[in-house]
Short mmCIF file of C-alpha atoms and ligand atoms in Angstrom, two decimals:
data_model
loop_
_atom_site.label_atom_id
_atom_site.label_comp_id
_atom_site.label_asym_id
_atom_site.label_seq_id
_atom_site.Cartn_x
_atom_site.Cartn_y
_atom_site.Cartn_z
CA MET A 823 41.65 -26.30 -106.94
CA ASN A 824 37.86 -26.00 -106.70
CA GLY A 825 36.04 -23.18 -108.44
CA ILE A 826 33.30 -21.00 -106.92
CA LYS A 827 29.98 -19.71 -108.22
CA ILE A 828 27.60 -17.21 -106.66
CA ARG A 829 24.45 -18.67 -105.09
CA GLY A 830 22.85 -15.37 -104.04
CA THR A 831 23.55 -11.70 -103.45
CA GLY A 832 22.18 -8.92 -101.27
CA HIS A 833 22.76 -5.25 -100.60
CA CYS A 834 21.86 -2.51 -98.18
CA VAL A 835 22.30 1.27 -98.35
CA PRO A 836 21.47 3.90 -95.72
CA GLU A 837 18.11 5.63 -95.98
CA HIS A 838 19.45 9.18 -95.90
CA VAL A 839 20.05 10.58 -99.40
CA VAL A 840 22.47 13.47 -100.04
CA THR A 841 21.87 15.20 -103.37
CA ASN A 842 24.31 17.33 -105.35
CA ASP A 843 22.22 20.37 -104.43
CA ASP A 844 22.62 19.46 -100.73
CA LEU A 845 26.41 19.47 -101.22
CA ALA A 846 26.30 22.82 -103.04
CA LYS A 847 25.04 24.30 -99.75
CA ILE A 848 28.19 23.07 -97.95
CA VAL A 849 31.00 23.51 -100.51
CA ASP A 850 31.59 25.59 -103.64
CA THR A 851 30.16 23.18 -106.22
CA SER A 852 27.07 22.60 -108.34
CA ASP A 853 24.82 19.79 -109.53
CA GLU A 854 25.95 20.56 -113.09
CA TRP A 855 29.68 20.20 -112.24
CA ILE A 856 29.28 16.99 -110.23
CA ALA A 857 26.90 15.29 -112.68
CA SER A 858 28.91 16.19 -115.79
CA ARG A 859 32.35 15.29 -114.31
CA THR A 860 31.33 12.13 -112.42
CA GLY A 861 27.80 11.00 -113.33
CA ILE A 862 26.93 11.15 -109.60
CA ARG A 863 23.56 12.72 -108.65
CA ARG A 864 22.93 11.26 -105.19
CA ARG A 865 24.71 9.23 -102.56
CA HIS A 866 23.46 7.57 -99.34
CA HIS A 867 25.08 8.49 -96.02
CA CYS A 868 24.64 6.73 -92.66
CA THR A 869 22.62 8.52 -89.99
CA THR A 870 20.96 5.76 -87.96
CA GLU A 871 22.91 2.89 -89.59
CA ASN A 872 26.53 1.88 -89.11
CA HIS A 873 29.03 -0.30 -90.96
CA THR A 874 27.98 -3.46 -89.12
CA SER A 875 24.25 -2.97 -89.65
CA LEU A 876 24.74 -2.39 -93.40
CA CYS A 877 26.87 -5.54 -93.74
CA VAL A 878 24.50 -7.67 -91.64
CA SER A 879 21.49 -6.61 -93.68
CA ALA A 880 23.24 -7.23 -97.04
CA ALA A 881 24.49 -10.63 -95.85
CA ARG A 882 21.05 -11.69 -94.55
CA THR A 883 19.52 -10.98 -97.97
CA ALA A 884 22.32 -12.92 -99.70
CA LEU A 885 21.75 -15.91 -97.40
CA GLU A 886 17.99 -15.79 -98.00
CA ARG A 887 18.33 -15.51 -101.78
CA SER A 888 20.84 -18.37 -101.86
CA GLY A 889 18.86 -20.67 -99.55
CA VAL A 890 22.09 -21.41 -97.63
CA ALA A 891 21.92 -21.76 -93.83
CA PRO A 892 24.39 -19.76 -91.69
CA GLU A 893 25.72 -23.00 -90.16
CA ASP A 894 26.88 -24.17 -93.61
CA ILE A 895 29.18 -21.16 -94.15
CA GLY A 896 32.87 -22.19 -94.18
CA ALA A 897 34.54 -18.75 -94.29
CA CYS A 898 33.50 -15.10 -94.13
CA ILE A 899 35.49 -12.17 -95.49
CA VAL A 900 34.50 -8.51 -95.29
CA ALA A 901 36.31 -6.24 -97.75
CA THR A 902 36.46 -2.77 -96.24
CA LEU A 903 38.56 0.22 -95.27
CA SER A 904 35.99 1.81 -92.97
CA ALA A 905 34.84 -0.78 -90.41
CA ASP A 906 33.27 0.33 -87.12
CA THR A 907 36.22 -1.11 -85.17
CA ALA A 908 39.80 -2.01 -86.09
CA VAL A 909 39.41 -4.92 -83.66
CA PRO A 910 37.22 -6.91 -83.71
CA ALA A 911 37.16 -7.28 -87.46
CA SER A 912 33.74 -6.54 -88.92
CA ALA A 913 33.64 -10.14 -90.20
CA CYS A 914 33.74 -11.32 -86.56
CA LEU A 915 30.82 -9.02 -85.68
CA LEU A 916 28.97 -10.39 -88.70
CA GLN A 917 29.70 -13.93 -87.54
CA ARG A 918 28.10 -13.17 -84.18
CA GLU A 919 25.04 -11.42 -85.66
CA LEU A 920 24.36 -14.10 -88.26
CA GLY A 921 25.21 -17.11 -86.10
CA LEU A 922 27.96 -18.40 -88.39
CA PRO A 923 29.97 -21.38 -87.11
CA THR A 924 32.85 -20.55 -84.74
CA ASP A 925 35.33 -23.03 -86.27
CA ILE A 926 35.75 -21.03 -89.48
CA PRO A 927 37.96 -18.05 -90.47
CA CYS A 928 36.17 -14.68 -90.39
CA PHE A 929 38.35 -11.66 -91.18
CA ASP A 930 38.52 -8.29 -92.91
CA LEU A 931 40.51 -7.54 -96.03
CA ASN A 932 41.62 -4.10 -97.21
CA ALA A 933 42.33 -3.71 -100.90
CA ALA A 934 40.32 -0.44 -101.10
CA CYS A 935 37.91 -0.42 -104.06
CA THR A 936 39.27 -3.75 -105.40
CA GLY A 937 38.61 -5.43 -102.05
CA PHE A 938 35.56 -7.47 -103.08
CA LEU A 939 37.44 -9.14 -105.94
CA PHE A 940 40.50 -9.82 -103.75
CA ALA A 941 38.10 -11.35 -101.20
CA LEU A 942 36.39 -13.55 -103.81
CA HIS A 943 39.78 -14.91 -104.89
CA THR A 944 40.78 -15.49 -101.25
CA ILE A 945 37.55 -17.32 -100.39
CA GLU A 946 37.91 -19.49 -103.50
CA CYS A 947 41.30 -20.65 -102.16
CA LEU A 948 40.01 -21.10 -98.59
CA LEU A 949 36.91 -23.09 -99.53
CA SER A 950 38.99 -25.40 -101.68
CA VAL A 951 40.49 -26.87 -98.51
CA SER A 952 37.48 -26.43 -96.23
CA PRO A 953 35.01 -29.19 -95.26
CA ARG A 954 32.21 -26.62 -95.61
CA LYS A 955 31.56 -25.61 -99.20
CA PHE A 956 29.75 -22.27 -98.85
CA GLY A 957 31.36 -18.90 -98.18
CA LEU A 958 30.18 -15.36 -97.45
CA VAL A 959 31.91 -12.37 -99.04
CA VAL A 960 30.81 -8.84 -98.15
CA GLY A 961 32.00 -5.45 -99.41
CA GLY A 962 30.91 -2.78 -96.95
CA GLU A 963 31.84 0.86 -96.44
CA TYR A 964 30.95 3.76 -94.15
CA LEU A 965 32.99 6.27 -96.15
CA SER A 966 30.99 9.34 -95.14
CA ARG A 967 32.91 9.38 -91.84
CA LEU A 968 36.21 9.62 -93.75
CA ILE A 969 35.17 12.57 -95.91
CA ASN A 970 37.17 15.79 -95.79
CA TRP A 971 34.39 18.40 -96.05
CA GLU A 972 36.97 21.07 -96.88
CA ASP A 973 37.99 19.32 -100.10
CA ARG A 974 35.37 19.82 -102.81
CA GLY A 975 37.36 17.56 -105.16
CA THR A 976 36.67 14.46 -103.01
CA CYS A 977 33.75 15.18 -100.66
CA ILE A 978 31.25 14.93 -103.52
CA LEU A 979 32.34 11.43 -104.55
CA PHE A 980 31.72 8.97 -101.75
CA GLY A 981 28.71 7.08 -100.41
CA ASP A 982 27.99 4.37 -97.85
CA GLY A 983 26.62 0.90 -98.50
CA ALA A 984 27.21 -2.85 -98.45
CA GLY A 985 26.86 -5.69 -100.91
CA ALA A 986 27.20 -9.41 -100.18
CA ALA A 987 27.49 -12.71 -102.02
CA VAL A 988 27.09 -16.29 -100.84
CA VAL A 989 29.35 -18.52 -102.93
CA GLU A 990 29.57 -22.28 -103.34
CA SER A 991 32.78 -24.22 -104.05
CA ARG A 992 32.87 -27.36 -106.22
CA ALA A 993 35.70 -29.39 -107.73
CA GLU A 994 33.95 -29.59 -111.12
CA TRP A 995 33.60 -25.82 -111.48
CA PRO A 996 36.28 -23.65 -113.12
CA SER A 997 38.13 -21.08 -111.03
CA ILE A 998 37.05 -17.45 -111.30
CA GLY A 999 40.62 -17.00 -112.62
CA ALA A 1000 41.19 -13.74 -110.80
CA VAL A 1001 43.79 -11.36 -112.20
CA MET A 1002 45.16 -9.07 -109.48
CA GLY A 1003 47.86 -6.51 -108.98
CA THR A 1004 49.11 -3.96 -106.48
CA GLN A 1005 51.65 -1.15 -106.56
CA GLY A 1006 52.56 0.55 -103.28
CA ASP A 1007 51.72 4.25 -103.49
CA ASP A 1008 50.64 6.60 -100.70
CA GLN A 1009 50.29 9.76 -102.80
CA LEU A 1010 47.48 9.11 -105.27
CA LEU A 1011 44.87 7.89 -102.77
CA ASN A 1012 45.42 8.02 -99.04
CA VAL A 1013 43.55 7.59 -95.76
CA PRO A 1014 45.94 8.16 -92.81
CA GLY A 1015 46.01 5.51 -90.09
CA LEU A 1016 45.68 5.91 -86.32
CA GLU A 1017 49.33 6.71 -85.58
CA SER A 1018 49.92 9.19 -88.38
CA GLY A 1019 49.00 12.24 -86.28
CA ARG A 1020 46.71 13.36 -89.09
CA ARG A 1021 42.94 13.08 -89.21
CA SER A 1022 41.81 9.90 -90.93
CA LEU A 1023 40.25 11.53 -94.00
CA ILE A 1024 40.36 10.62 -97.68
CA SER A 1025 42.75 12.54 -99.93
CA MET A 1026 43.16 11.82 -103.62
CA ASP A 1027 44.88 13.10 -106.73
CA GLY A 1028 41.73 12.56 -108.81
CA THR A 1029 43.23 13.34 -112.19
CA LYS A 1030 46.09 10.85 -111.74
CA VAL A 1031 43.73 8.17 -110.38
CA PHE A 1032 41.45 8.75 -113.37
CA LYS A 1033 44.38 8.19 -115.74
CA PHE A 1034 45.43 5.07 -113.80
CA ALA A 1035 41.85 3.74 -114.05
CA VAL A 1036 41.37 4.24 -117.79
CA GLU A 1037 44.69 2.48 -118.47
CA THR A 1038 44.22 -0.32 -115.93
CA VAL A 1039 40.59 -1.36 -116.45
CA PRO A 1040 40.91 -2.27 -120.17
CA ALA A 1041 44.23 -4.07 -119.50
CA CYS A 1042 42.59 -6.02 -116.67
CA MET A 1043 39.63 -6.94 -118.85
CA ASP A 1044 41.93 -8.20 -121.59
CA ALA A 1045 43.90 -10.26 -119.07
CA VAL A 1046 40.71 -11.91 -117.72
CA LEU A 1047 39.45 -12.63 -121.25
CA ARG A 1048 42.82 -14.17 -122.17
CA ARG A 1049 42.90 -16.26 -118.99
CA HIS A 1050 39.46 -17.64 -119.78
CA ASN A 1051 40.24 -17.98 -123.48
CA CYS A 1052 37.18 -16.00 -124.53
CA THR A 1053 36.07 -12.73 -126.12
CA VAL A 1054 33.69 -9.91 -125.16
CA ASP A 1055 30.89 -11.82 -126.98
CA ASP A 1056 31.25 -14.81 -124.61
CA VAL A 1057 30.52 -12.63 -121.55
CA ASP A 1058 26.90 -12.04 -120.48
CA PHE A 1059 27.53 -8.93 -118.38
CA PHE A 1060 30.33 -6.54 -117.45
CA VAL A 1061 30.47 -5.13 -113.93
CA PHE A 1062 32.83 -2.24 -113.24
CA HIS A 1063 33.82 -0.50 -110.02
CA GLN A 1064 31.54 2.55 -109.86
CA ALA A 1065 33.91 5.48 -109.29
CA ASN A 1066 33.06 7.76 -112.17
CA ALA A 1067 30.60 7.25 -115.07
CA ARG A 1068 33.15 8.75 -117.47
CA ILE A 1069 35.65 5.97 -116.69
CA ILE A 1070 33.01 3.32 -117.47
CA ASP A 1071 31.95 5.14 -120.66
CA LEU A 1072 35.55 5.24 -121.93
CA VAL A 1073 36.09 1.54 -121.20
CA VAL A 1074 32.87 0.29 -122.83
CA ARG A 1075 33.54 2.43 -125.90
CA LYS A 1076 37.07 1.05 -126.20
CA HIS A 1077 35.86 -2.57 -125.91
CA ARG A 1078 32.65 -1.99 -127.93
CA ILE A 1079 30.48 -3.36 -125.13
CA PRO A 1080 26.77 -2.95 -125.98
CA PRO A 1081 24.60 -0.96 -123.50
CA GLU A 1082 22.53 -4.01 -122.52
CA LYS A 1083 25.70 -5.71 -121.22
CA TYR A 1084 26.78 -3.22 -118.57
CA TYR A 1085 25.22 -1.17 -115.81
CA LYS A 1086 25.89 2.03 -113.88
CA ASN A 1087 24.49 2.93 -110.46
CA VAL A 1088 27.12 5.53 -109.58
CA ASP A 1089 24.40 8.17 -110.19
CA GLU A 1090 22.49 6.86 -107.15
CA TYR A 1091 25.22 5.72 -104.76
CA GLY A 1092 28.43 7.57 -105.71
CA ASN A 1093 31.68 5.71 -105.09
CA THR A 1094 31.15 3.10 -102.36
CA SER A 1095 34.65 1.57 -102.68
CA ALA A 1096 34.62 -2.15 -101.76
CA ALA A 1097 30.81 -2.19 -101.76
CA SER A 1098 30.43 -0.98 -105.32
CA ILE A 1099 30.86 -4.25 -107.26
CA PRO A 1100 28.63 -6.41 -105.00
CA LEU A 1101 26.05 -3.59 -104.95
CA VAL A 1102 25.85 -3.78 -108.74
CA LEU A 1103 25.69 -7.60 -108.68
CA SER A 1104 22.86 -7.53 -106.14
CA GLU A 1105 20.82 -4.89 -107.95
CA LEU A 1106 21.20 -6.80 -111.23
CA GLN A 1107 20.09 -10.06 -109.60
CA GLU A 1108 17.15 -8.29 -107.92
CA ARG A 1109 16.06 -6.88 -111.30
CA GLY A 1110 16.38 -10.29 -112.99
CA ARG A 1111 19.09 -9.06 -115.37
CA ILE A 1112 21.57 -11.67 -114.15
CA GLY A 1113 20.97 -15.01 -112.45
CA SER A 1114 21.56 -18.74 -112.77
CA GLY A 1115 24.05 -19.41 -115.59
CA SER A 1116 25.14 -15.78 -116.05
CA ARG A 1117 28.82 -15.25 -116.81
CA ILE A 1118 30.04 -11.89 -115.55
CA LEU A 1119 33.38 -10.16 -116.02
CA ALA A 1120 34.01 -7.85 -113.07
CA VAL A 1121 36.85 -5.31 -112.86
CA GLY A 1122 37.92 -3.10 -109.96
CA PHE A 1123 40.65 -0.58 -109.23
CA GLY A 1124 41.54 1.71 -106.37
CA GLY A 1125 43.84 2.87 -103.61
CA GLY A 1126 46.94 0.90 -102.75
CA LEU A 1127 47.20 1.04 -105.71
CA THR A 1128 45.19 -2.11 -106.37
CA TRP A 1129 43.44 -3.57 -109.38
CA GLY A 1130 41.81 -6.83 -110.31
CA GLY A 1131 39.35 -8.69 -112.49
CA ALA A 1132 37.57 -12.04 -112.44
CA MET A 1133 35.03 -14.11 -114.34
CA ILE A 1134 32.15 -14.64 -111.95
CA GLU A 1135 29.40 -17.16 -112.65
CA PHE A 1136 26.02 -17.59 -110.98
CA ALA A 1137 25.17 -21.19 -110.02
O1 UT7 B 1073 37.51 4.55 -106.23
C1 UT7 B 1073 38.82 5.03 -106.23
C2 UT7 B 1073 39.16 5.51 -107.55
N1 UT7 B 1073 38.83 6.92 -107.67
C3 UT7 B 1073 38.56 7.41 -108.87
O2 UT7 B 1073 38.46 6.67 -109.83
C4 UT7 B 1073 38.46 8.90 -109.07
C5 UT7 B 1073 38.99 9.26 -110.42
N2 UT7 B 1073 39.00 10.70 -110.66
C6 UT7 B 1073 37.88 11.39 -110.92
O3 UT7 B 1073 36.80 10.84 -110.94
C7 UT7 B 1073 38.03 12.84 -111.29
O4 UT7 B 1073 39.41 13.16 -111.39
C8 UT7 B 1073 37.35 13.82 -110.29
C9 UT7 B 1073 35.86 13.72 -110.44
C10 UT7 B 1073 37.76 13.49 -108.87
C11 UT7 B 1073 37.78 15.25 -110.62
O5 UT7 B 1073 37.44 15.56 -111.96
P1 UT7 B 1073 38.51 16.28 -112.91
O6 UT7 B 1073 37.84 16.47 -114.18
O7 UT7 B 1073 39.77 15.46 -112.87
O8 UT7 B 1073 38.68 17.69 -112.19
P2 UT7 B 1073 40.01 18.36 -111.61
O9 UT7 B 1073 40.37 17.74 -110.31
O10 UT7 B 1073 41.04 18.39 -112.70
O11 UT7 B 1073 39.50 19.83 -111.37
C12 UT7 B 1073 39.11 20.69 -112.45
C13 UT7 B 1073 38.60 21.98 -111.88
C14 UT7 B 1073 39.54 22.61 -110.87
O12 UT7 B 1073 39.42 24.01 -111.00
P3 UT7 B 1073 40.53 24.85 -111.79
O13 UT7 B 1073 41.81 24.58 -111.08
O14 UT7 B 1073 40.50 24.31 -113.19
O15 UT7 B 1073 40.03 26.25 -111.68
C15 UT7 B 1073 38.96 22.22 -109.55
O16 UT7 B 1073 39.26 23.13 -108.51
O17 UT7 B 1073 37.36 21.74 -111.18
C16 UT7 B 1073 37.49 22.23 -109.84
N3 UT7 B 1073 36.72 21.38 -108.97
C17 UT7 B 1073 35.40 21.57 -108.72
N4 UT7 B 1073 34.55 22.52 -109.14
C18 UT7 B 1073 33.27 22.42 -108.71
C19 UT7 B 1073 37.12 20.28 -108.29
N5 UT7 B 1073 36.09 19.76 -107.60
C20 UT7 B 1073 35.02 20.54 -107.85
C21 UT7 B 1073 33.69 20.52 -107.43
N6 UT7 B 1073 32.85 21.47 -107.89
N7 UT7 B 1073 33.23 19.56 -106.60
#
C-alpha cells in the first residue's frame, strides 16, 4: 500500500469570540473555574459563518499552501458530527464549491473527535488505488448549535472551526500506520439523532470521559511508537486532540515530552472535536514550527467511544 504525506494545511474559525466572562453572564460559572479546570479562555462561535463556509475556507488555504490544483484531488473526506445538512454530505458541498472532479468519492465520516485521524487513514487506503494521487481531508464542526445552554458542565467546552490538509500518496512513502479503536457506548458522550424524539444537544459524563482520555492517549501513543519502531526522541512534534489542557499536561508529563515538542490552542478555541487536530497542524505550519520533513505523532479520542493515533509526515 502507498503511504501519504501532508502537502499543505489550512484552517478557519468564526470571527465571533465568546469569552469565559461572556458565559458567566448566561450560566452559573466563572472564568476562574473554566480556566483552571479546562485551560479554555475563549472559543469562536458561528454568527455569519456556517459549517460549509468554514470548511471551504480551510480547504482553500490548504490547496493554496500545497500548490495542488482542485482537479488533481482524488478523494475528499470531511470528518464531522455537525454538518449543515445530513444530505448532501458536506464533502459534496465542498466538492461543488472548490470545483473538485466529479469522478471521485466525496463523503463525510463521523468518528467524533477522532474523525480527522480516521479520515486520514481512510484516504490513505483510497488514494492507494486511485489514479489521482492527491486527497483532501477536512475536520469541521459547528458545535455551538449542539450546545445545551442549561448544562454548565458542557456548554463552556465547545467551539466552532475547521482545519484541512491536502495529502499526497506515493508507493515509496511509509504508511501513517494509524492505530484506531472504537467501543460502542451511548452514555459517556451523546448527541441524539433526528428520530430520537430528544433535542439534538451534546450530553457528556465529563469525569468518565476524562478518565477514558488519560488512559487511552498514552496507550495510543505507545502503540504508534511501537508500530513505527521508534521512541519519543524520534518524533519532531506531538499533536493531541484539544479537549482539556489538563489531559494534555498529564500525558506530556507521563511521556516526558519537552515543551517545545507539543502545542495547546484549547485556550483560544475550546474543544472543536474533529477540527481540533487539523487546526493545530495548520497553526503550527503557519507559524513555521512544522513543515517539510517534520514527523508528527497525532492522537485523538472522543465520543463513540473512538480513539486513534498516527505518525504524520510533511512532504
Ligand atoms: O472531546 C471529547 C472528549 N471530552 C473530554 O475530553 C472532556 C473530558 N472531561 C473534562 O474535561 C472535565 O471532566 C470537565 C471540564 C468537563 C469537568 O471538570 P471536572 O473537574 O470533571 O468537574 P465535575 O464535572 O466533576 O464537576 C465538579 C464540580 C461540580 O460541583 P459539585 O457537585 O462538586 O458541587 C459541578 O457541578 O464543578 C461543578 N461545575 C461547574 N462549576 C462552575 C461543573 N461545571 C461547572 C462550571 N462552572 N462550568
